Amino acid sequence: MIALRDVSKSVIEPDGSARVLFDRLDFELSDQDHSVAVTGRSGAGKSTLLRILAGLDTDFTGTYMHDGRILQRTAPEMAAHRLRHVGLVTQDYSLLNDRSVLDNVRLGVPDRARATCGALHALEAVGISHLASKRPRRLSGGEAQRVAIARAIAKHPTVLLADEPTGALDETTESEVLRLFDQLQHGGCKLVIVTHSDRVAERCERQLQVHRHQLVARSVS
Ligand SMILES: Nc1ncnc2c1ncn2[C@@H]1O[C@H](COP(=O)(O)OP(=O)(O)O)[C@@H](O)[C@H]1O
Ligand SMILES: [Mg+2]
């Protein structure tokens, strides 16, 4: 399905020094996979990994493959890949406060002719149709999280990437989001979830961690 091979990336710290984030990292999400949790220390590169998988960060060496084909790491090719196959829920939700919930979710559908229909379905799927005309700033954390998820799934992506999706939620709201993820999985959407929560990680089929610049099977410490 999608795979990273031999991915290396360094970043420049504010003091000007280079820091290795990934060193020949491999990752594979196969057709058989349903859900993968990614854990790791703060600053280990988890959000960067999701941005690479989403095609938003193309500044790395190595190979990104989709269905056995190497994707060119150019902005247009990666954007086309993202628009067709990948939904991303960022840590801060990235919602536009001057637009309605419905308009925010419409932005997740590249095909404008289908945007309203897709957005309404997505809002229904995450159980917040009644919030369609509200502004995001009037929502609770759990509601805003659902809007972000609705926007990411509105185009029916093959893979949903979620960056610490329950980090800001209380336990009850976390349970609701986890149920929603279960439904998405049953509907055939693959999940890659970056999380600090054992509870969330344990719900996933596979648990990986960013450790020493690579992705390895998670060892609970
Ligand atoms: N494009 C970039 N330029 C410079 N530094 C970056 C860039 N992307 C990420 N970083 C740095 O890389 C490190 C890892 O970031 P991040 O992926 O957000 O880690 P995590 O999500 O695991 O906490 C951080 O120190 C961050 O400041
Ligand atoms: Mg992060």
Short mmCIF file of N, CA, C and O in Angstrom, two decimals, residues 108-213:
data_model
loop_
_atom_site.label_atom_id
_atom_site.label_comp_id
_atom_site.label_asym_id
_atom_site.label_seq_id
_atom_site.Cartn_x
_atom_site.Cartn_y
_atom_site.Cartn_z
N GLY A 108 -12.04 19.73 2.83
CA GLY A 108 -11.37 18.43 2.76
C GLY A 108 -11.66 17.65 1.49
O GLY A 108 -11.07 16.60 1.26
N VAL A 109 -12.59 18.15 0.67
CA VAL A 109 -12.96 17.41 -0.54
C VAL A 109 -12.41 18.15 -1.77
O VAL A 109 -12.85 19.25 -2.08
N PRO A 110 -11.43 17.56 -2.46
CA PRO A 110 -10.82 18.26 -3.59
C PRO A 110 -11.80 18.50 -4.75
O PRO A 110 -11.69 19.51 -5.43
N ASP A 111 -12.73 17.57 -4.94
CA ASP A 111 -13.70 17.71 -6.03
C ASP A 111 -14.81 18.65 -5.56
O ASP A 111 -15.69 18.27 -4.79
N ARG A 112 -14.78 19.90 -6.06
CA ARG A 112 -15.70 20.93 -5.54
C ARG A 112 -17.16 20.58 -5.76
O ARG A 112 -18.02 20.93 -4.96
N ALA A 113 -17.42 19.87 -6.86
CA ALA A 113 -18.81 19.52 -7.16
C ALA A 113 -19.38 18.56 -6.12
O ALA A 113 -20.59 18.52 -5.89
N ARG A 114 -18.49 17.83 -5.48
CA ARG A 114 -18.93 16.85 -4.48
C ARG A 114 -18.73 17.34 -3.05
O ARG A 114 -19.01 16.63 -2.09
N ALA A 115 -18.21 18.56 -2.89
CA ALA A 115 -17.76 19.00 -1.58
C ALA A 115 -18.88 19.04 -0.54
O ALA A 115 -18.73 18.52 0.57
N THR A 116 -20.01 19.65 -0.90
CA THR A 116 -21.08 19.78 0.10
C THR A 116 -21.63 18.42 0.48
O THR A 116 -21.80 18.10 1.67
N CYS A 117 -21.89 17.61 -0.51
CA CYS A 117 -22.43 16.27 -0.27
C CYS A 117 -21.45 15.46 0.59
O CYS A 117 -21.83 14.86 1.60
N GLY A 118 -20.17 15.48 0.22
CA GLY A 118 -19.15 14.74 0.97
C GLY A 118 -19.05 15.25 2.40
O GLY A 118 -18.90 14.47 3.34
N ALA A 119 -19.11 16.58 2.56
CA ALA A 119 -18.98 17.17 3.90
C ALA A 119 -20.16 16.79 4.78
O ALA A 119 -20.00 16.45 5.96
N LEU A 120 -21.36 16.83 4.21
CA LEU A 120 -22.55 16.48 5.01
C LEU A 120 -22.49 15.03 5.45
O LEU A 120 -22.81 14.69 6.60
N HIS A 121 -22.06 14.15 4.56
CA HIS A 121 -21.92 12.74 4.93
C HIS A 121 -20.89 12.55 6.03
O HIS A 121 -21.09 11.77 6.96
N ALA A 122 -19.78 13.27 5.90
CA ALA A 122 -18.71 13.13 6.89
C ALA A 122 -19.17 13.63 8.26
O ALA A 122 -18.88 13.01 9.30
N LEU A 123 -19.91 14.74 8.28
CA LEU A 123 -20.41 15.27 9.56
C LEU A 123 -21.36 14.27 10.20
O LEU A 123 -21.35 14.06 11.42
N GLU A 124 -22.17 13.64 9.36
CA GLU A 124 -23.10 12.62 9.88
C GLU A 124 -22.31 11.43 10.44
O GLU A 124 -22.62 10.92 11.51
N ALA A 125 -21.27 11.03 9.69
CA ALA A 125 -20.48 9.87 10.12
C ALA A 125 -19.84 10.09 11.48
O ALA A 125 -19.71 9.16 12.27
N VAL A 126 -19.43 11.33 11.78
CA VAL A 126 -18.79 11.57 13.08
C VAL A 126 -19.80 12.10 14.11
O VAL A 126 -19.42 12.47 15.22
N GLY A 127 -21.07 12.14 13.73
CA GLY A 127 -22.15 12.45 14.68
C GLY A 127 -22.28 13.91 15.06
O GLY A 127 -22.70 14.24 16.18
N ILE A 128 -21.93 14.83 14.16
CA ILE A 128 -22.06 16.26 14.51
C ILE A 128 -22.77 17.06 13.41
O ILE A 128 -22.45 18.24 13.21
N SER A 129 -23.74 16.45 12.76
CA SER A 129 -24.50 17.17 11.72
C SER A 129 -25.12 18.44 12.29
O SER A 129 -25.22 19.45 11.60
N HIS A 130 -25.53 18.38 13.55
CA HIS A 130 -26.22 19.52 14.17
C HIS A 130 -25.30 20.73 14.36
O HIS A 130 -25.77 21.82 14.65
N LEU A 131 -23.99 20.54 14.18
CA LEU A 131 -23.06 21.66 14.39
C LEU A 131 -22.66 22.34 13.07
O LEU A 131 -21.85 23.27 13.07
N ALA A 132 -23.26 21.92 11.96
CA ALA A 132 -22.80 22.34 10.63
C ALA A 132 -22.66 23.85 10.47
O ALA A 132 -21.73 24.34 9.84
N SER A 133 -23.59 24.62 11.06
CA SER A 133 -23.55 26.06 10.82
C SER A 133 -22.76 26.82 11.88
O SER A 133 -22.60 28.03 11.80
N LYS A 134 -22.22 26.11 12.88
CA LYS A 134 -21.47 26.77 13.96
C LYS A 134 -20.07 27.18 13.52
O LYS A 134 -19.53 26.64 12.57
N ARG A 135 -19.48 28.11 14.24
CA ARG A 135 -18.07 28.48 14.04
C ARG A 135 -17.22 27.60 14.95
O ARG A 135 -17.60 27.37 16.11
N PRO A 136 -16.06 27.15 14.46
CA PRO A 136 -15.23 26.25 15.27
C PRO A 136 -14.89 26.77 16.66
O PRO A 136 -14.81 26.01 17.62
N ARG A 137 -14.73 28.11 16.81
CA ARG A 137 -14.30 28.59 18.14
C ARG A 137 -15.38 28.40 19.20
O ARG A 137 -15.10 28.51 20.38
N ARG A 138 -16.62 28.15 18.78
CA ARG A 138 -17.68 27.94 19.75
C ARG A 138 -17.80 26.47 20.19
O ARG A 138 -18.71 26.11 20.93
N LEU A 139 -16.90 25.64 19.71
CA LEU A 139 -17.04 24.20 19.97
C LEU A 139 -16.18 23.76 21.14
O LEU A 139 -15.16 24.39 21.46
N SER A 140 -16.56 22.64 21.75
CA SER A 140 -15.72 22.03 22.78
C SER A 140 -14.55 21.34 22.09
O SER A 140 -14.57 21.15 20.85
N GLY A 141 -13.55 20.92 22.87
CA GLY A 141 -12.38 20.23 22.30
C GLY A 141 -12.79 18.97 21.54
O GLY A 141 -12.29 18.71 20.44
N GLY A 142 -13.71 18.22 22.12
CA GLY A 142 -14.14 16.97 21.48
C GLY A 142 -14.88 17.23 20.17
O GLY A 142 -14.72 16.50 19.19
N GLU A 143 -15.68 18.30 20.17
CA GLU A 143 -16.41 18.65 18.94
C GLU A 143 -15.45 19.11 17.85
O GLU A 143 -15.57 18.71 16.69
N ALA A 144 -14.48 19.96 18.24
CA ALA A 144 -13.50 20.45 17.26
C ALA A 144 -12.70 19.28 16.68
O ALA A 144 -12.41 19.23 15.47
N GLN A 145 -12.37 18.31 17.54
CA GLN A 145 -11.65 17.13 17.08
C GLN A 145 -12.47 16.39 16.02
O GLN A 145 -11.95 15.94 15.00
N ARG A 146 -13.77 16.28 16.25
CA ARG A 146 -14.64 15.60 15.29
C ARG A 146 -14.71 16.35 13.96
O ARG A 146 -14.78 15.73 12.90
N VAL A 147 -14.72 17.67 14.04
CA VAL A 147 -14.73 18.46 12.80
C VAL A 147 -13.45 18.16 12.00
O VAL A 147 -13.48 17.93 10.79
N ALA A 148 -12.33 18.14 12.72
CA ALA A 148 -11.04 17.87 12.05
C ALA A 148 -11.04 16.47 11.43
O ALA A 148 -10.53 16.27 10.31
N ILE A 149 -11.63 15.52 12.13
CA ILE A 149 -11.70 14.15 11.59
C ILE A 149 -12.65 14.12 10.39
O ILE A 149 -12.34 13.51 9.36
N ALA A 150 -13.78 14.82 10.52
CA ALA A 150 -14.75 14.86 9.40
C ALA A 150 -14.07 15.44 8.15
O ALA A 150 -14.22 14.92 7.05
N ARG A 151 -13.30 16.52 8.35
CA ARG A 151 -12.64 17.14 7.19
C ARG A 151 -11.66 16.14 6.55
O ARG A 151 -11.54 16.05 5.33
N ALA A 152 -10.96 15.37 7.40
CA ALA A 152 -9.96 14.44 6.87
C ALA A 152 -10.59 13.24 6.17
O ALA A 152 -9.99 12.68 5.25
N ILE A 153 -11.80 12.84 6.59
CA ILE A 153 -12.39 11.62 5.99
C ILE A 153 -13.40 11.94 4.88
O ILE A 153 -13.89 11.03 4.22
N ALA A 154 -13.70 13.23 4.69
CA ALA A 154 -14.78 13.60 3.77
C ALA A 154 -14.54 13.13 2.34
O ALA A 154 -15.46 12.87 1.59
N LYS A 155 -13.28 12.98 1.96
CA LYS A 155 -12.98 12.53 0.59
C LYS A 155 -12.77 11.01 0.54
O LYS A 155 -12.32 10.49 -0.49
N HIS A 156 -13.08 10.31 1.63
CA HIS A 156 -12.88 8.86 1.72
C HIS A 156 -11.44 8.47 1.43
O HIS A 156 -11.17 7.75 0.45
N PRO A 157 -10.49 8.93 2.26
CA PRO A 157 -9.09 8.59 2.01
C PRO A 157 -8.85 7.10 2.28
O PRO A 157 -9.59 6.48 3.04
N THR A 158 -7.81 6.58 1.65
CA THR A 158 -7.42 5.20 1.94
C THR A 158 -6.82 5.12 3.34
O THR A 158 -6.98 4.13 4.04
N VAL A 159 -6.10 6.16 3.72
CA VAL A 159 -5.39 6.18 4.99
C VAL A 159 -5.72 7.47 5.75
O VAL A 159 -5.70 8.56 5.17
N LEU A 160 -6.02 7.30 7.02
CA LEU A 160 -6.21 8.47 7.88
C LEU A 160 -5.01 8.56 8.83
O LEU A 160 -4.73 7.60 9.56
N LEU A 161 -4.31 9.69 8.81
CA LEU A 161 -3.20 9.93 9.71
C LEU A 161 -3.70 10.86 10.81
O LEU A 161 -4.27 11.91 10.51
N ALA A 162 -3.50 10.49 12.06
CA ALA A 162 -4.00 11.33 13.14
C ALA A 162 -2.88 11.59 14.15
O ALA A 162 -2.25 10.67 14.66
N ASP A 163 -2.63 12.88 14.39
CA ASP A 163 -1.51 13.28 15.26
C ASP A 163 -2.02 13.56 16.67
O ASP A 163 -2.66 14.59 16.91
N GLU A 164 -1.75 12.66 17.58
CA GLU A 164 -2.20 12.76 18.97
C GLU A 164 -3.67 13.18 19.04
O GLU A 164 -4.01 14.22 19.64
N PRO A 165 -4.55 12.36 18.45
CA PRO A 165 -5.95 12.78 18.29
C PRO A 165 -6.72 12.87 19.60
O PRO A 165 -7.77 13.50 19.62
N THR A 166 -6.22 12.26 20.65
CA THR A 166 -6.99 12.32 21.90
C THR A 166 -6.22 13.06 22.99
O THR A 166 -6.65 13.09 24.14
N GLY A 167 -5.11 13.68 22.61
CA GLY A 167 -4.24 14.33 23.59
C GLY A 167 -4.93 15.39 24.43
O GLY A 167 -4.61 15.57 25.60
N ALA A 168 -5.90 16.11 23.82
CA ALA A 168 -6.53 17.23 24.53
C ALA A 168 -7.93 16.86 25.04
O ALA A 168 -8.69 17.74 25.43
N LEU A 169 -8.25 15.57 25.03
CA LEU A 169 -9.64 15.19 25.36
C LEU A 169 -9.73 14.50 26.71
O LEU A 169 -8.81 13.82 27.14
N ASP A 170 -10.87 14.68 27.38
CA ASP A 170 -11.09 13.94 28.62
C ASP A 170 -11.40 12.49 28.27
O ASP A 170 -11.60 12.14 27.11
N GLU A 171 -11.47 11.64 29.31
CA GLU A 171 -11.55 10.20 29.05
C GLU A 171 -12.82 9.80 28.30
O GLU A 171 -12.78 8.95 27.40
N THR A 172 -13.94 10.44 28.65
CA THR A 172 -15.21 10.09 27.99
C THR A 172 -15.15 10.46 26.51
O THR A 172 -15.52 9.66 25.63
N THR A 173 -14.64 11.66 26.22
CA THR A 173 -14.55 12.10 24.82
C THR A 173 -13.54 11.24 24.07
O THR A 173 -13.75 10.89 22.91
N GLU A 174 -12.45 10.87 24.76
CA GLU A 174 -11.47 9.97 24.14
C GLU A 174 -12.14 8.66 23.73
O GLU A 174 -11.93 8.17 22.61
N SER A 175 -13.00 8.13 24.60
CA SER A 175 -13.69 6.87 24.29
C SER A 175 -14.55 7.03 23.04
O SER A 175 -14.61 6.13 22.20
N GLU A 176 -15.21 8.19 22.92
CA GLU A 176 -16.06 8.43 21.75
C GLU A 176 -15.23 8.47 20.47
O GLU A 176 -15.61 7.91 19.45
N VAL A 177 -14.08 9.15 20.55
CA VAL A 177 -13.21 9.23 19.37
C VAL A 177 -12.68 7.84 19.01
O VAL A 177 -12.60 7.48 17.83
N LEU A 178 -12.36 7.04 20.04
CA LEU A 178 -11.86 5.69 19.76
C LEU A 178 -12.93 4.83 19.09
O LEU A 178 -12.64 4.06 18.17
N ARG A 179 -14.18 5.00 19.53
CA ARG A 179 -15.28 4.27 18.88
C ARG A 179 -15.40 4.69 17.41
O ARG A 179 -15.62 3.87 16.53
N LEU A 180 -15.25 5.98 17.20
CA LEU A 180 -15.31 6.50 15.83
C LEU A 180 -14.19 5.89 14.97
O LEU A 180 -14.42 5.49 13.82
N PHE A 181 -13.00 5.79 15.54
CA PHE A 181 -11.89 5.18 14.79
C PHE A 181 -12.20 3.72 14.47
O PHE A 181 -11.86 3.24 13.38
N ASP A 182 -12.82 3.01 15.42
CA ASP A 182 -13.20 1.61 15.16
C ASP A 182 -14.15 1.54 13.97
O ASP A 182 -14.01 0.69 13.09
N GLN A 183 -15.13 2.47 13.95
CA GLN A 183 -16.09 2.49 12.83
C GLN A 183 -15.38 2.76 11.51
O GLN A 183 -15.68 2.13 10.49
N LEU A 184 -14.43 3.70 11.53
CA LEU A 184 -13.70 4.02 10.30
C LEU A 184 -12.94 2.80 9.79
O LEU A 184 -12.94 2.50 8.60
N GLN A 185 -12.32 2.09 10.75
CA GLN A 185 -11.59 0.88 10.37
C GLN A 185 -12.52 -0.15 9.74
O GLN A 185 -12.19 -0.77 8.74
N HIS A 186 -13.68 -0.33 10.36
CA HIS A 186 -14.64 -1.30 9.80
C HIS A 186 -15.10 -0.87 8.42
O HIS A 186 -15.44 -1.69 7.58
N GLY A 187 -15.10 0.44 8.18
CA GLY A 187 -15.49 0.94 6.87
C GLY A 187 -14.36 0.86 5.85
O GLY A 187 -14.50 1.32 4.72
N GLY A 188 -13.20 0.33 6.27
CA GLY A 188 -12.10 0.10 5.32
C GLY A 188 -11.04 1.18 5.28
O GLY A 188 -10.17 1.15 4.42
N CYS A 189 -11.11 2.15 6.20
CA CYS A 189 -10.10 3.21 6.23
C CYS A 189 -8.95 2.75 7.14
O CYS A 189 -9.17 2.32 8.27
N LYS A 190 -7.73 2.84 6.63
CA LYS A 190 -6.58 2.45 7.45
C LYS A 190 -6.17 3.63 8.33
O LYS A 190 -6.26 4.78 7.90
N LEU A 191 -5.72 3.31 9.54
CA LEU A 191 -5.38 4.38 10.49
C LEU A 191 -3.91 4.30 10.88
O LEU A 191 -3.39 3.23 11.17
N VAL A 192 -3.26 5.46 10.88
CA VAL A 192 -1.93 5.59 11.49
C VAL A 192 -2.08 6.66 12.56
O VAL A 192 -2.37 7.82 12.26
N ILE A 193 -1.93 6.26 13.82
CA ILE A 193 -2.23 7.16 14.92
C ILE A 193 -0.98 7.42 15.76
O ILE A 193 -0.41 6.49 16.34
N VAL A 194 -0.56 8.67 15.80
CA VAL A 194 0.52 9.06 16.72
C VAL A 194 -0.12 9.32 18.07
O VAL A 194 -1.10 10.07 18.17
N THR A 195 0.39 8.69 19.10
CA THR A 195 -0.25 8.85 20.40
C THR A 195 0.72 8.67 21.57
O THR A 195 1.72 7.96 21.46
N HIS A 196 0.39 9.34 22.68
CA HIS A 196 1.11 9.11 23.93
C HIS A 196 0.30 8.20 24.85
O HIS A 196 0.76 7.83 25.92
N SER A 197 -0.92 7.90 24.41
CA SER A 197 -1.82 7.16 25.29
C SER A 197 -1.70 5.65 25.08
O SER A 197 -1.88 5.15 23.96
N ASP A 198 -1.40 4.92 26.16
CA ASP A 198 -1.33 3.46 26.06
C ASP A 198 -2.67 2.90 25.61
O ASP A 198 -2.74 1.94 24.85
N ARG A 199 -3.72 3.53 26.13
CA ARG A 199 -5.07 3.06 25.82
C ARG A 199 -5.34 3.13 24.31
O ARG A 199 -5.89 2.21 23.71
N VAL A 200 -4.91 4.24 23.71
CA VAL A 200 -5.11 4.39 22.26
C VAL A 200 -4.20 3.42 21.51
O VAL A 200 -4.63 2.73 20.59
N ALA A 201 -2.92 3.36 21.93
CA ALA A 201 -1.96 2.50 21.23
C ALA A 201 -2.40 1.04 21.26
O ALA A 201 -2.30 0.32 20.27
N GLU A 202 -2.94 0.62 22.42
CA GLU A 202 -3.32 -0.79 22.56
C GLU A 202 -4.54 -1.16 21.71
O GLU A 202 -4.78 -2.34 21.47
N ARG A 203 -5.29 -0.17 21.29
CA ARG A 203 -6.43 -0.45 20.41
C ARG A 203 -5.98 -0.73 18.98
O ARG A 203 -6.75 -1.20 18.15
N CYS A 204 -4.71 -0.40 18.67
CA CYS A 204 -4.22 -0.58 17.30
C CYS A 204 -3.63 -1.97 17.12
O CYS A 204 -3.10 -2.56 18.06
N GLU A 205 -3.70 -2.46 15.89
CA GLU A 205 -3.18 -3.81 15.60
C GLU A 205 -1.68 -3.91 15.79
O GLU A 205 -1.16 -4.91 16.26
N ARG A 206 -0.99 -2.86 15.34
CA ARG A 206 0.47 -2.86 15.43
C ARG A 206 0.91 -1.63 16.19
O ARG A 206 0.32 -0.56 16.04
N GLN A 207 1.96 -1.79 17.01
CA GLN A 207 2.48 -0.64 17.75
C GLN A 207 3.95 -0.46 17.41
O GLN A 207 4.76 -1.35 17.60
N LEU A 208 4.26 0.73 16.90
CA LEU A 208 5.63 1.07 16.54
C LEU A 208 6.09 2.24 17.39
O LEU A 208 5.26 2.98 17.93
N GLN A 209 7.38 2.42 17.49
CA GLN A 209 7.88 3.63 18.13
C GLN A 209 9.06 4.20 17.36
O GLN A 209 9.82 3.45 16.72
N VAL A 210 9.15 5.53 17.38
CA VAL A 210 10.32 6.17 16.80
C VAL A 210 11.41 6.08 17.85
O VAL A 210 11.28 6.61 18.95
N HIS A 211 12.47 5.33 17.52
CA HIS A 211 13.52 5.07 18.49
C HIS A 211 14.85 5.07 17.76
O HIS A 211 15.00 4.37 16.75
N ARG A 212 15.76 5.86 18.24
CA ARG A 212 17.08 5.97 17.61
C ARG A 212 16.96 6.21 16.10
O ARG A 212 17.59 5.51 15.30
N HIS A 213 16.11 7.14 15.75
CA HIS A 213 15.97 7.62 14.37
C HIS A 213 15.32 6.61 13.42
O HIS A 213 15.37 6.77 12.21
#
